[in-house]
PDB file of C-alpha atoms and ligand atoms in Angstrom:
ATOM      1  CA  UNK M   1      13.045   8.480  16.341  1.00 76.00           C
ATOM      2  CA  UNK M   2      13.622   8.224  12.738  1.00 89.00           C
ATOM      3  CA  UNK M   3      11.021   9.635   9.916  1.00 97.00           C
ATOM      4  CA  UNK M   4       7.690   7.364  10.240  1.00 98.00           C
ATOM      5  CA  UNK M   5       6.645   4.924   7.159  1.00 98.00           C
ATOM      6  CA  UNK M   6       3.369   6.216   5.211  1.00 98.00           C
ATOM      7  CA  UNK M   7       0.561   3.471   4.599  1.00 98.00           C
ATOM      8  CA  UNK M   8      -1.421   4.761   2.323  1.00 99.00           C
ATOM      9  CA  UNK M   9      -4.128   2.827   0.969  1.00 98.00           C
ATOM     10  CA  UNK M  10      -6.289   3.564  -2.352  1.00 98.00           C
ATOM     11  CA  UNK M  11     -10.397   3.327  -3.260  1.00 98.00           C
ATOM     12  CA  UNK M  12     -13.032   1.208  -1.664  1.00 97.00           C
ATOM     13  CA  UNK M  13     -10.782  -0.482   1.289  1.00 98.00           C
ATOM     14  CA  UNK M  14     -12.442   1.560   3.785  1.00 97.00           C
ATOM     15  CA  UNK M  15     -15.095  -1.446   2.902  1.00 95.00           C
ATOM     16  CA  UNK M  16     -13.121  -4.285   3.759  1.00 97.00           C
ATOM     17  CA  UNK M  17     -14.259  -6.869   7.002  1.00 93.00           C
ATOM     18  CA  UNK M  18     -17.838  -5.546   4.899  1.00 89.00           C
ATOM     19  CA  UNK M  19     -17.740  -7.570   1.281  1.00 82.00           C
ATOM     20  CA  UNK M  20     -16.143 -10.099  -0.213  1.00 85.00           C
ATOM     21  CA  UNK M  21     -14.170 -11.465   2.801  1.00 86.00           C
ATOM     22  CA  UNK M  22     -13.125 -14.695   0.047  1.00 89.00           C
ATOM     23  CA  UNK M  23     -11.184 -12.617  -1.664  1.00 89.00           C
ATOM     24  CA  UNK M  24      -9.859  -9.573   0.901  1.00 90.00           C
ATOM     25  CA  UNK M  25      -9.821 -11.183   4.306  1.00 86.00           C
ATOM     26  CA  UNK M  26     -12.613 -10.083   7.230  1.00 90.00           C
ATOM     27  CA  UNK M  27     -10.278  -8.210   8.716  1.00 95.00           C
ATOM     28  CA  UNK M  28     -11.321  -4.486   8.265  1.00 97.00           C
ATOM     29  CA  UNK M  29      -8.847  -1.250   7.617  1.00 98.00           C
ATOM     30  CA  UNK M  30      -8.896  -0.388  11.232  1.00 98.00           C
ATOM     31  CA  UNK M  31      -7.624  -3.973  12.212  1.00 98.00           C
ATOM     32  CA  UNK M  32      -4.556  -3.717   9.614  1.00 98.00           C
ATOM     33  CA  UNK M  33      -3.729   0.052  10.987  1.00 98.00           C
ATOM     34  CA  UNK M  34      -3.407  -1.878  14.644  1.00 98.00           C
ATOM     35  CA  UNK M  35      -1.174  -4.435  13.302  1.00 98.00           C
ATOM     36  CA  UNK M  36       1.076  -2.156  11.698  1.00 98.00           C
ATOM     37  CA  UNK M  37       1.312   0.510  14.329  1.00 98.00           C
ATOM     38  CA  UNK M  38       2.316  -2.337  16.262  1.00 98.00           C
ATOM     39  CA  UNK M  39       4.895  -4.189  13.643  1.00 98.00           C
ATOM     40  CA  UNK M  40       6.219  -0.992  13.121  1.00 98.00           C
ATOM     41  CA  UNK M  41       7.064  -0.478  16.519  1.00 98.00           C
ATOM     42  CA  UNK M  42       9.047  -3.752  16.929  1.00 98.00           C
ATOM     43  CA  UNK M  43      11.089  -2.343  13.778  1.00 98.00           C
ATOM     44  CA  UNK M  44      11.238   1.137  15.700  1.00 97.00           C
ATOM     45  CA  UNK M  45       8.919   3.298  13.516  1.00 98.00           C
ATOM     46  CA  UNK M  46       5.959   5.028  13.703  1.00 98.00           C
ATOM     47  CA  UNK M  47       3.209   4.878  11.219  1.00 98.00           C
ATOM     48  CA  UNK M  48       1.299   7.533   9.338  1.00 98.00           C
ATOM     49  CA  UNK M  49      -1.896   5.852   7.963  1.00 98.00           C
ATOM     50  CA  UNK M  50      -4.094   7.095   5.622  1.00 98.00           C
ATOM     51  CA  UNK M  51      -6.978   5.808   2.916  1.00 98.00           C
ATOM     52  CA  UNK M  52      -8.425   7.590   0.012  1.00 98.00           C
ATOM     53  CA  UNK M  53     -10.985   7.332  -2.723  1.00 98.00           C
ATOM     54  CA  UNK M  54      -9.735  10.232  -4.659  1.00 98.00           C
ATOM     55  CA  UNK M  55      -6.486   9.435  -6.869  1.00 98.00           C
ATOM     56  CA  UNK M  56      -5.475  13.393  -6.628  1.00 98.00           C
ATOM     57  CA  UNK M  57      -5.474  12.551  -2.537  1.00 98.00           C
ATOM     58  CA  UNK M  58      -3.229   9.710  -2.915  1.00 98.00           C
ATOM     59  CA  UNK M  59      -0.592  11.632  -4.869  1.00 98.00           C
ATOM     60  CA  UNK M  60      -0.529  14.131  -2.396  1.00 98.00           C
ATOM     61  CA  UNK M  61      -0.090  11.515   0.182  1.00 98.00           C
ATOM     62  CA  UNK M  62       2.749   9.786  -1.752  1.00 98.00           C
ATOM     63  CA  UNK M  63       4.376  13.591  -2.176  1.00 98.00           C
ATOM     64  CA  UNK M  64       3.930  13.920   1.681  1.00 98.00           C
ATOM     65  CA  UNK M  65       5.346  10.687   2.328  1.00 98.00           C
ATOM     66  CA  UNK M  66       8.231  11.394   0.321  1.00 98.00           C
ATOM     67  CA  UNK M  67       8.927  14.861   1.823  1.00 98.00           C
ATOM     68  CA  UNK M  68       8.150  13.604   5.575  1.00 98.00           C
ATOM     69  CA  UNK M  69       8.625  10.291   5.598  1.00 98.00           C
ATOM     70  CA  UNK M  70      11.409   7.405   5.452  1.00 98.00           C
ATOM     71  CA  UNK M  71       9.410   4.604   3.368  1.00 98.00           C
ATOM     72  CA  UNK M  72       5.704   4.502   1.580  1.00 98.00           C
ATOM     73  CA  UNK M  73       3.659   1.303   1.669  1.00 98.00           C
ATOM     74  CA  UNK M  74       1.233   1.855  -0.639  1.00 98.00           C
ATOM     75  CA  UNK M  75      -1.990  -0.240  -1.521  1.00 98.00           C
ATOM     76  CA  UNK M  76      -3.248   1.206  -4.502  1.00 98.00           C
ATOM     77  CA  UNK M  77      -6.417  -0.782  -4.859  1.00 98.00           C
ATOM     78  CA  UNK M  78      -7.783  -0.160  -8.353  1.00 98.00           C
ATOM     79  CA  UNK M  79      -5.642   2.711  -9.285  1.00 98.00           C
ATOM     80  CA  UNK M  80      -3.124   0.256  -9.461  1.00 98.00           C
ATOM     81  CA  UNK M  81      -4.347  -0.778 -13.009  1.00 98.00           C
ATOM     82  CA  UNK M  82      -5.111   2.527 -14.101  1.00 98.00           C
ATOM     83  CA  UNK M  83      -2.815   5.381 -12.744  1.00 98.00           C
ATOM     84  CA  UNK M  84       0.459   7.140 -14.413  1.00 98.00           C
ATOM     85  CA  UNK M  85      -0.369   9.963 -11.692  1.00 98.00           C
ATOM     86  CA  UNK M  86       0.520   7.249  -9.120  1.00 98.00           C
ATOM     87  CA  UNK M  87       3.490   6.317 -11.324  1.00 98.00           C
ATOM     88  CA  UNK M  88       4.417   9.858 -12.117  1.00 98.00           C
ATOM     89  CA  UNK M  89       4.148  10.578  -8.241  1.00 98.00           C
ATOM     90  CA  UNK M  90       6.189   7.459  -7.490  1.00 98.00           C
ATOM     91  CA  UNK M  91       8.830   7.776  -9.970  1.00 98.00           C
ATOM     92  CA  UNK M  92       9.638  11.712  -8.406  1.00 98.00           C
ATOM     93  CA  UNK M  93      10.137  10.953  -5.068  1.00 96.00           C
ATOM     94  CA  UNK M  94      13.392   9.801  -2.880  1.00 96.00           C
ATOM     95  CA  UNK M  95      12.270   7.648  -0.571  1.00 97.00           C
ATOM     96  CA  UNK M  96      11.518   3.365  -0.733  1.00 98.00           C
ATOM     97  CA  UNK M  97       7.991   2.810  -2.089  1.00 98.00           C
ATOM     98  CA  UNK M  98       6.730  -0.651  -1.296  1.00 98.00           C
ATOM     99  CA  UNK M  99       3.484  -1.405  -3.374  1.00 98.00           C
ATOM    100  CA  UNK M 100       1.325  -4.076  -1.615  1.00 98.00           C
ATOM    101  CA  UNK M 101      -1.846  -6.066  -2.087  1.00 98.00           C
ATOM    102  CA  UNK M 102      -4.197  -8.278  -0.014  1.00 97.00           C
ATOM    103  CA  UNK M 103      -5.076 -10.981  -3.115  1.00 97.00           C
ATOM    104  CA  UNK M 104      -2.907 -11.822  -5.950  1.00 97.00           C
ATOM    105  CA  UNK M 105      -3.732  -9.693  -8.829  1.00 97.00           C
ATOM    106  CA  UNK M 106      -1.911 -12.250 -11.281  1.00 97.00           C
ATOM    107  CA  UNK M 107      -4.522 -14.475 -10.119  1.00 96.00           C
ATOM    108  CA  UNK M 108      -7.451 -12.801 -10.988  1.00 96.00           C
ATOM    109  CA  UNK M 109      -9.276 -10.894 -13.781  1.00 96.00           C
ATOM    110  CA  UNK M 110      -6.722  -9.894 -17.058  1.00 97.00           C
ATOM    111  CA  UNK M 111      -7.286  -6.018 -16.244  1.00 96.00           C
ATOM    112  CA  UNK M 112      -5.754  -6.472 -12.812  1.00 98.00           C
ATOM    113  CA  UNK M 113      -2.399  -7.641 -14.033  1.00 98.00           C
ATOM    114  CA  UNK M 114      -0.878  -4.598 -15.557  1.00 97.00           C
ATOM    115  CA  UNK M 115       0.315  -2.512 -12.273  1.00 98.00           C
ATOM    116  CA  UNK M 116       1.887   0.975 -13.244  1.00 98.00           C
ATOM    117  CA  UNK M 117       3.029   0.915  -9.875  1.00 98.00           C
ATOM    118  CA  UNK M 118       4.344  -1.846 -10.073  1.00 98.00           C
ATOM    119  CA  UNK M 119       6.758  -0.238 -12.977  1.00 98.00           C
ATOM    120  CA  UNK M 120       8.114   2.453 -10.296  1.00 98.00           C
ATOM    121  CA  UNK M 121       8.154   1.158  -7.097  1.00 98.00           C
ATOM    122  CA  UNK M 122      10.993  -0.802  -5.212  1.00 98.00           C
ATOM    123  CA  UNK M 123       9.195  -4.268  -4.679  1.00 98.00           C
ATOM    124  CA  UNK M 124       5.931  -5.788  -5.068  1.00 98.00           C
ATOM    125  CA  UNK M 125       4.071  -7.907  -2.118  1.00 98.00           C
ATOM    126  CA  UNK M 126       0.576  -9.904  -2.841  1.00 98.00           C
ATOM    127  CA  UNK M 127      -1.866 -12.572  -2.446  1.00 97.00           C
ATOM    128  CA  UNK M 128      -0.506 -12.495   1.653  1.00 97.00           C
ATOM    129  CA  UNK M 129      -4.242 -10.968   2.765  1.00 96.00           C
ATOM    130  CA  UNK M 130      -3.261  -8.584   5.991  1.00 97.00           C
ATOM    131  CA  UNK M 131       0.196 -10.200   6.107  1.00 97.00           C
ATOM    132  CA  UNK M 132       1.147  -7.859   2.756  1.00 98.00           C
ATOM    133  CA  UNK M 133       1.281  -5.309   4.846  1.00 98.00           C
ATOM    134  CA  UNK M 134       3.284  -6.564   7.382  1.00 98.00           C
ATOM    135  CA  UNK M 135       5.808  -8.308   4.676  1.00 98.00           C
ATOM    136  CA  UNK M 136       5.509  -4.333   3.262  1.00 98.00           C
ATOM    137  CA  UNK M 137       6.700  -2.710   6.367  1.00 98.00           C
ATOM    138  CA  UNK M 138       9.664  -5.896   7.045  1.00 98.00           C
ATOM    139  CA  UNK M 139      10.543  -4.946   3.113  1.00 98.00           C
ATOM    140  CA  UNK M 140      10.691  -1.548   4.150  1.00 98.00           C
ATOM    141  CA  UNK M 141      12.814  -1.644   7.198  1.00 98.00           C
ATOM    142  CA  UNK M 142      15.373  -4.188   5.398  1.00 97.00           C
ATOM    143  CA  UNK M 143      15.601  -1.334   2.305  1.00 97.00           C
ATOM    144  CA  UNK M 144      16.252   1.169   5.114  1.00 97.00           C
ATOM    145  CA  UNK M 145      18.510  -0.740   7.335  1.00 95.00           C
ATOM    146  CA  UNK M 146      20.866  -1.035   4.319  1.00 89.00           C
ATOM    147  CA  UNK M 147      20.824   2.077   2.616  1.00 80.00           C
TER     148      UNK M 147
HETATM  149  O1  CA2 X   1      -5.751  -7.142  -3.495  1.00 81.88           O
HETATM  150  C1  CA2 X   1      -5.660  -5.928  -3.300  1.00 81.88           C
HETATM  151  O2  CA2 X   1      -5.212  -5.439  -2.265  1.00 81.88           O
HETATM  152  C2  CA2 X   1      -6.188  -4.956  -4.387  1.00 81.88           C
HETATM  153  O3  CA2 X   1      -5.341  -3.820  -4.397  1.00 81.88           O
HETATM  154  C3  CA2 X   1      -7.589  -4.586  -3.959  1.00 81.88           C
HETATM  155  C4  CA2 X   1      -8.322  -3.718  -4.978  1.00 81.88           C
HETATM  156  C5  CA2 X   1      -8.240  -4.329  -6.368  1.00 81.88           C
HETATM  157  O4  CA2 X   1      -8.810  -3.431  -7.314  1.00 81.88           O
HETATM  158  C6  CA2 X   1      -6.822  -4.651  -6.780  1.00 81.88           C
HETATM  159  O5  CA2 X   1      -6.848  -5.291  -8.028  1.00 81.88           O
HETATM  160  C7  CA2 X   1      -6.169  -5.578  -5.764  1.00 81.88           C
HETATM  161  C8  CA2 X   1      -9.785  -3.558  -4.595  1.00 81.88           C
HETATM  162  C9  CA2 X   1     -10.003  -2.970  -3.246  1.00 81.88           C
HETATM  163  C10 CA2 X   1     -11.478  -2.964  -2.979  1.00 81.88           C
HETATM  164  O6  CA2 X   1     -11.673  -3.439  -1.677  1.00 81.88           O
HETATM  165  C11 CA2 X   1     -12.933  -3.839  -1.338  1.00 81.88           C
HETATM  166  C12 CA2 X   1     -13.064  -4.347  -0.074  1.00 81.88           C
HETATM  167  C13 CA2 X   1     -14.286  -4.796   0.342  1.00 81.88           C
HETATM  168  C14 CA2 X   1     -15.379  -4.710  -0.499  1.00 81.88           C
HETATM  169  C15 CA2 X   1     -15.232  -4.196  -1.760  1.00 81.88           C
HETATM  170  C16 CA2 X   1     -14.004  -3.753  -2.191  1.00 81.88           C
END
């Protein structure tokens, strides 16, 4: 079995399925961790899933990804906007980073559409809801199968 892919997801989406289903879906973080563990398995990974509301957290996540793992998918909710650690943390490691998003930032409010992520990592899915992820992890197996 090859590395697994690290889904790590930032601030306040342990909430979603609770508010504002018009803008991220009703499905909650649990239901997306099913459907990927079970994407990823038609692609032949496993998946190490993990959320955090504390940015520190996330870069450790993104450091353990790219030690342990063989791709990140990374939602970095509203770090996204905010966060050279993120892009610091991106831009050291080896591995294919795949930032995703459940709405489409360009979309919506002017302060959501700088992403320093965005500026480090390998490609860029949003405004799919759930289906980011799953685009994320078909991204990330397609960067794998040809490197
Ligand atoms: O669309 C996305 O996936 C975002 O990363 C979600 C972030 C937002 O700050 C980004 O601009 C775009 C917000 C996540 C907060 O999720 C909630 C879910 C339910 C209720 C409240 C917040």
């Amino acid at each position: 079995m090859p590395h697994p892919i690290y889904i790590i997801n930032g601030p306040n989406l342990n909430l979603l399925g609770q508010r504002q289903p018009e803008i991220y879906g009703a499905q909650t973080l649990s239901d997306i961790e099913v459907m990927c563990v079970a994407h990823a398995k038609t692609l032949g990974y496993d998946i190490v899933f993990s959320q955090s509301n504390i940015e520190g957290e996330i870069v450790n996540a993104l450091q353990d990804g790219g030690a342990n793992g063989a791709a990140i998918i990374i939602n970095p909710a509203a770090y996204t906007h905010t966060s050279v650690a993120l892009y610091d943390a991106i831009k050291s490691i080896d591995v294919p980073v795949i930032e995703v998003h459940l709405s489409q930032p360009h979309a919506r409010e002017d302060f959501r559409h700088t992403s320093y992520v965005s500026a480090a990592a390998k490609a860029t899915i949003s405004g799919m809801g759930a289906r980011s992820y799953i685009l994320g992890l078909d991204a990330a197996a397609h960067v794998l199968s040809n490197s």
